[in-house]
Short mmCIF file of C-alpha atoms in Angstrom, two decimals:
data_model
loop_
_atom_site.label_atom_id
_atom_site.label_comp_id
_atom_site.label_asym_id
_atom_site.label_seq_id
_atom_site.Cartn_x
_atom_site.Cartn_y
_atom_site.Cartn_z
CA UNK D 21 6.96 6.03 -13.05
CA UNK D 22 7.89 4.76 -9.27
CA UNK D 23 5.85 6.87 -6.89
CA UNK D 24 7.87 9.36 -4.16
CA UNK D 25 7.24 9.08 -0.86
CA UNK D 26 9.11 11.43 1.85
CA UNK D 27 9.06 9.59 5.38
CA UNK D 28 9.09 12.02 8.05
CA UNK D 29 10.22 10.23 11.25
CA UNK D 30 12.61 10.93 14.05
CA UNK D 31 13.84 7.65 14.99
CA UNK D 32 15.97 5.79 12.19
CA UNK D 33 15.16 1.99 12.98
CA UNK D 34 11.21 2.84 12.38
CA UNK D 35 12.30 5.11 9.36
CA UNK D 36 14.22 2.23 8.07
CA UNK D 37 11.58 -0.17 8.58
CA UNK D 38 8.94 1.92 6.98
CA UNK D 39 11.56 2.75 4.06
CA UNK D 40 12.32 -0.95 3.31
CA UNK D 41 8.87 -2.29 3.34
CA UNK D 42 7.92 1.19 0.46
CA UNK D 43 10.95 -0.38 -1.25
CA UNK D 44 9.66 -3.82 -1.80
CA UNK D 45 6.49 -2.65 -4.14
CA UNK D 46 8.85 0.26 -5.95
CA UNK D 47 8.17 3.39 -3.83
CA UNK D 48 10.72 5.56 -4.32
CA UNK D 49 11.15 7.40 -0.94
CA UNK D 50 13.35 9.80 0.60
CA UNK D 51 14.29 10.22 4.62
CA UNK D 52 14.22 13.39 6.89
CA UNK D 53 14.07 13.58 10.67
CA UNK D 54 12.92 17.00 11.54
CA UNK D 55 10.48 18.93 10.35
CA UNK D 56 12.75 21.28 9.31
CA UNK D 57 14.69 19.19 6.89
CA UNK D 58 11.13 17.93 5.54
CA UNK D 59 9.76 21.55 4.76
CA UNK D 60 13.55 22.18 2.78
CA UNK D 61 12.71 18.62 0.66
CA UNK D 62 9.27 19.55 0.17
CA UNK D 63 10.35 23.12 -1.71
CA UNK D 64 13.29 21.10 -3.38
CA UNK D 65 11.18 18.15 -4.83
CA UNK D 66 7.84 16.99 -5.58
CA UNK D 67 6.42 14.04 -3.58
CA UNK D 68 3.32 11.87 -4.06
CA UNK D 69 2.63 11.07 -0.46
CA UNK D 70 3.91 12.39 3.01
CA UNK D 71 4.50 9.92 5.68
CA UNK D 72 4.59 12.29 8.76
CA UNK D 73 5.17 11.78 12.35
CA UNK D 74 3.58 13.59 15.01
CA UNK D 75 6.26 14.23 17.66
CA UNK D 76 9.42 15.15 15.77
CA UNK D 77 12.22 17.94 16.46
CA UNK D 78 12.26 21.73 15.21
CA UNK D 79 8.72 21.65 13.57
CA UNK D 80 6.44 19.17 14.79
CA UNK D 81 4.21 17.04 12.93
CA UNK D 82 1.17 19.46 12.99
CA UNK D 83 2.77 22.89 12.62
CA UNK D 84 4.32 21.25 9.30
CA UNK D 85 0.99 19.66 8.09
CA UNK D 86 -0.25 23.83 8.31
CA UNK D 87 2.62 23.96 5.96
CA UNK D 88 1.77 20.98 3.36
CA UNK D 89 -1.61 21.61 3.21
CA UNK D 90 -1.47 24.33 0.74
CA UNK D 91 0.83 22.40 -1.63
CA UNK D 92 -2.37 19.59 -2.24
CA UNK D 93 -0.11 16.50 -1.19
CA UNK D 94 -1.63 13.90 1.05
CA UNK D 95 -0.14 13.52 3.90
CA UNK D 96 -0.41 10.03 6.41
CA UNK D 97 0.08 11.10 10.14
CA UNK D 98 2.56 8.07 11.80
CA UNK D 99 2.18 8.84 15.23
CA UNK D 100 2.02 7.06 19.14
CA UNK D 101 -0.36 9.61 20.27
CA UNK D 102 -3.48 7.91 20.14
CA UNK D 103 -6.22 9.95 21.79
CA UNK D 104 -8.93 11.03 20.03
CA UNK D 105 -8.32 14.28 20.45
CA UNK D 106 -4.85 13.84 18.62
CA UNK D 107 -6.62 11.96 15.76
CA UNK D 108 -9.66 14.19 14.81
CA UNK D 109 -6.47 16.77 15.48
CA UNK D 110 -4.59 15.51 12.62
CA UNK D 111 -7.35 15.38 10.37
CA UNK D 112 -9.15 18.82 10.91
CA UNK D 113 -5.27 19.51 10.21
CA UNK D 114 -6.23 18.01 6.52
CA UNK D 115 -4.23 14.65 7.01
CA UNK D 116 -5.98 12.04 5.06
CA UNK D 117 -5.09 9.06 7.19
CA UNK D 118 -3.87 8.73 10.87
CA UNK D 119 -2.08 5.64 11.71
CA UNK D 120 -1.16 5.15 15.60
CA UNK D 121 2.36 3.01 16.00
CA UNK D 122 3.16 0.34 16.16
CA UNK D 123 1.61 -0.86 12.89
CA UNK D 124 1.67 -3.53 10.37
CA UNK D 125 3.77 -2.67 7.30
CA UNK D 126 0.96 -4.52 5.57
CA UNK D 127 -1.61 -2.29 6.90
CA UNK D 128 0.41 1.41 6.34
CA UNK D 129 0.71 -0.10 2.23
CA UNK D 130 -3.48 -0.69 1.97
CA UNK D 131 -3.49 3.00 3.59
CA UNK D 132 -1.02 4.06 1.23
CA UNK D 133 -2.45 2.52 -1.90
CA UNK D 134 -6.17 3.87 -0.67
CA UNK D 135 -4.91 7.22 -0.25
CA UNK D 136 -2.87 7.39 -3.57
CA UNK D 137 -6.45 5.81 -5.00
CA UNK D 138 -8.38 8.73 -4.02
CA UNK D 139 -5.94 11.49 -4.98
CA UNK D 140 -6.08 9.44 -8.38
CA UNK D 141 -1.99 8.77 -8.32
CA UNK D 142 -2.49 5.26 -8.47
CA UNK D 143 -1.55 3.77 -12.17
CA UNK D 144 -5.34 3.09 -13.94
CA UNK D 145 -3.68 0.12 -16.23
CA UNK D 146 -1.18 -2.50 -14.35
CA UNK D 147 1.09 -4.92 -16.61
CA UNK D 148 2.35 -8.41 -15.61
CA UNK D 149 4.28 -9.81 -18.53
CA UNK D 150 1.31 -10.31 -20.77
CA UNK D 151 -1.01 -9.81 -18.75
CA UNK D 152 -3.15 -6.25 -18.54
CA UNK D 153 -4.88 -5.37 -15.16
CA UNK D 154 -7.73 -2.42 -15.29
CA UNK D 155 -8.72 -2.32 -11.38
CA UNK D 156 -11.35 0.67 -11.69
CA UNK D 157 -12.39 -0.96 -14.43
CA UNK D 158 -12.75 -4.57 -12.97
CA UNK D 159 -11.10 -5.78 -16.09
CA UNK D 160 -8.15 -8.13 -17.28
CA UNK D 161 -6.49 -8.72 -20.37
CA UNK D 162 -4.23 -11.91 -21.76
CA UNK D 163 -2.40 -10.98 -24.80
CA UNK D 164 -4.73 -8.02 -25.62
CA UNK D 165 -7.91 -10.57 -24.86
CA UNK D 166 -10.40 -10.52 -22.04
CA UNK D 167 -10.14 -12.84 -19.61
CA UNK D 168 -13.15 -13.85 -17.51
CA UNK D 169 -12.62 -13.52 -14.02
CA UNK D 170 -15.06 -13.96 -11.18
CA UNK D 171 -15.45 -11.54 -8.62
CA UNK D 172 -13.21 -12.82 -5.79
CA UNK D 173 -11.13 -14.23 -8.44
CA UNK D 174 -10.32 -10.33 -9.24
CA UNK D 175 -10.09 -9.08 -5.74
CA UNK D 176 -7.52 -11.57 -4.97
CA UNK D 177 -5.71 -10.40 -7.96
CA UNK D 178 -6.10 -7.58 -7.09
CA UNK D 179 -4.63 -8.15 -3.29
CA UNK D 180 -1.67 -9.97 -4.98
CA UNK D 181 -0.97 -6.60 -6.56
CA UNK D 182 -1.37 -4.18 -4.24
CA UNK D 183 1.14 -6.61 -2.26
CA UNK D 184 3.54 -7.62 -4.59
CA UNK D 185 6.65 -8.63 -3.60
CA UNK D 186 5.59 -9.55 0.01
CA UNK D 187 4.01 -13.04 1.07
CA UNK D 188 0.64 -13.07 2.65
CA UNK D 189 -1.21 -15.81 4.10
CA UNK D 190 -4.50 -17.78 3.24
CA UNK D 191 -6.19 -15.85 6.36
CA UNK D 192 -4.51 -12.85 5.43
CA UNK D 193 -5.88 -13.26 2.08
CA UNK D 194 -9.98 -14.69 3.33
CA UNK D 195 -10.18 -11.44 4.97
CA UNK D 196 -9.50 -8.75 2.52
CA UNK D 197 -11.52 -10.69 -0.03
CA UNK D 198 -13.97 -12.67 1.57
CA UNK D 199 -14.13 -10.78 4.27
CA UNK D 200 -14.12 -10.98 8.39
CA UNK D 201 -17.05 -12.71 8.81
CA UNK D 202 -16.43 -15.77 5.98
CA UNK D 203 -16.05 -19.22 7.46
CA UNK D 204 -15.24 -21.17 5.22
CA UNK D 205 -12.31 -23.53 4.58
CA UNK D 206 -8.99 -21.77 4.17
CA UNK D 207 -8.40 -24.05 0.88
CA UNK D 208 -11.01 -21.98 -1.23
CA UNK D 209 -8.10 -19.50 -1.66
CA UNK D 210 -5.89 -22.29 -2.91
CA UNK D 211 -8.49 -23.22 -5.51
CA UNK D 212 -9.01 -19.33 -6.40
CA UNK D 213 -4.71 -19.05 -7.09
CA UNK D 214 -5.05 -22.21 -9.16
CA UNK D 215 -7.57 -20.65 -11.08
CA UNK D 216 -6.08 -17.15 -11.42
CA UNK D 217 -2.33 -18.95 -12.51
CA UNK D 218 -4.65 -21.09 -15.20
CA UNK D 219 -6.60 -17.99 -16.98
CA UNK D 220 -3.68 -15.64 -17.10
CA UNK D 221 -0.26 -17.61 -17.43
CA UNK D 222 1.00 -16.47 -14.39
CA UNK D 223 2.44 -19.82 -12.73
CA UNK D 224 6.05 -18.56 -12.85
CA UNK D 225 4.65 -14.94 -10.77
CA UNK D 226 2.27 -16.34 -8.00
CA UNK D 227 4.66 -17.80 -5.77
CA UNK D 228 3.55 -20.26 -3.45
CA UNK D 229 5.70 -19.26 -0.38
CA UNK D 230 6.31 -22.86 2.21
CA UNK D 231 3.89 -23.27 5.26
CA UNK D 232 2.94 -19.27 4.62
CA UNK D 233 0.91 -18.65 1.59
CA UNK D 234 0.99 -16.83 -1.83
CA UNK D 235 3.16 -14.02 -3.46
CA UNK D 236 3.10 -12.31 -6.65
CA UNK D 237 7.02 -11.65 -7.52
CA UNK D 238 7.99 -9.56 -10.29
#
């Protein structure tokens, strides 16, 4: 089942952004633009995750957190205040993660994912045709066999997942798995998504996207 996210932001063009980019990995979400409105869809629904602004009409981003907090959802502050004071603010409030705008739709779905992760919302077994992904488990299954896959071979799969549905590049893909400080040439990740579309079958899902890099497509 799709996870709900309710997007708590005042102006519409960032809303929509946010909403779009939730929409391309299957995050159901649903809008508000006052704080107001978000406490009514709070008591009406359940939600997953809160993606809350800081500076918004009628209750403000804070005064609704006081509100949330008792219900046990996470809650992301979206904000432009970024003073420290604002941050360690937010999350003596009990927000889990504080992200200052503007920000990488990228980025805010890692947060998201980690933050889902540690509530333990995130799905513990991940299917891709025939293919069976365990992530806490480190583990991945072809037709109901193990498949051995070497470390960074997994955390790239893993990346690919967590992204699907949006192209990222080879740097983009050297730093979450070999890290910042790797060196090395770019074409090691090229090798690694040869390797990964050998041992599980999945040439027709890891999309090699033109002068960009790689994207796992449903």
């Amino acid at each position: 089942m799709d996870k709900k996210i309710l997007i708590v932001e005042d102006d519409p063009n960032i809303s929509n952004i946010i909403k779009m980019n939730l929409a391309l990995i299957h995050y159901e979400t649903e809008q508000v633009y006052d704080g107001i409105s978000a406490l009514e869809a709070l008591e009406r629904e359940k939600f997953d995750l809160v993606l809350l602004d800081v500076m918004i009409p009628k209750l403000d981003g804070y005064a609704l957190m006081e509100k949330i907090r008792p219900k046990g959802i996470p809650v992301i502050f979206l904000t432009a205040k970024n003073t420290v004071f604002d941050k360690v603010t937010g999350l003596k409030l009990g927000a889990d993660d504080y992200m200052v705008k503007p920000f990488e739709g990228i980025e805010l779905l890692a947060r998201i994912e980690t933050v889902l992760r540690r509530y333990g919302k995130e799905e513990a077994e991940i299917i891709i045709d025939d293919v069976r992904v365990y992530p806490n488990k480190r583990i991945a299954t072809l037709k109901d066999e193990p498949v051995e896959l070497t470390p960074k071979e997994f955390d790239l799969l893993v990346v690919l997942i967590n992204n699907k549905n949006l192209a990222l590049s080879r740097e983009q893909f050297l730093d979450k798995v070999w890290g910042i400080d790797y060196y090395g040439d770019t074409r090691t990740v090229d090798v690694h998504i040869k390797s990964l579309r050998k041992k599980l079958g999945l040439h027709d899902r890891i999309k090699t996207i033109f002068k960009i890099g790689y994207r796992l497509e449903d």
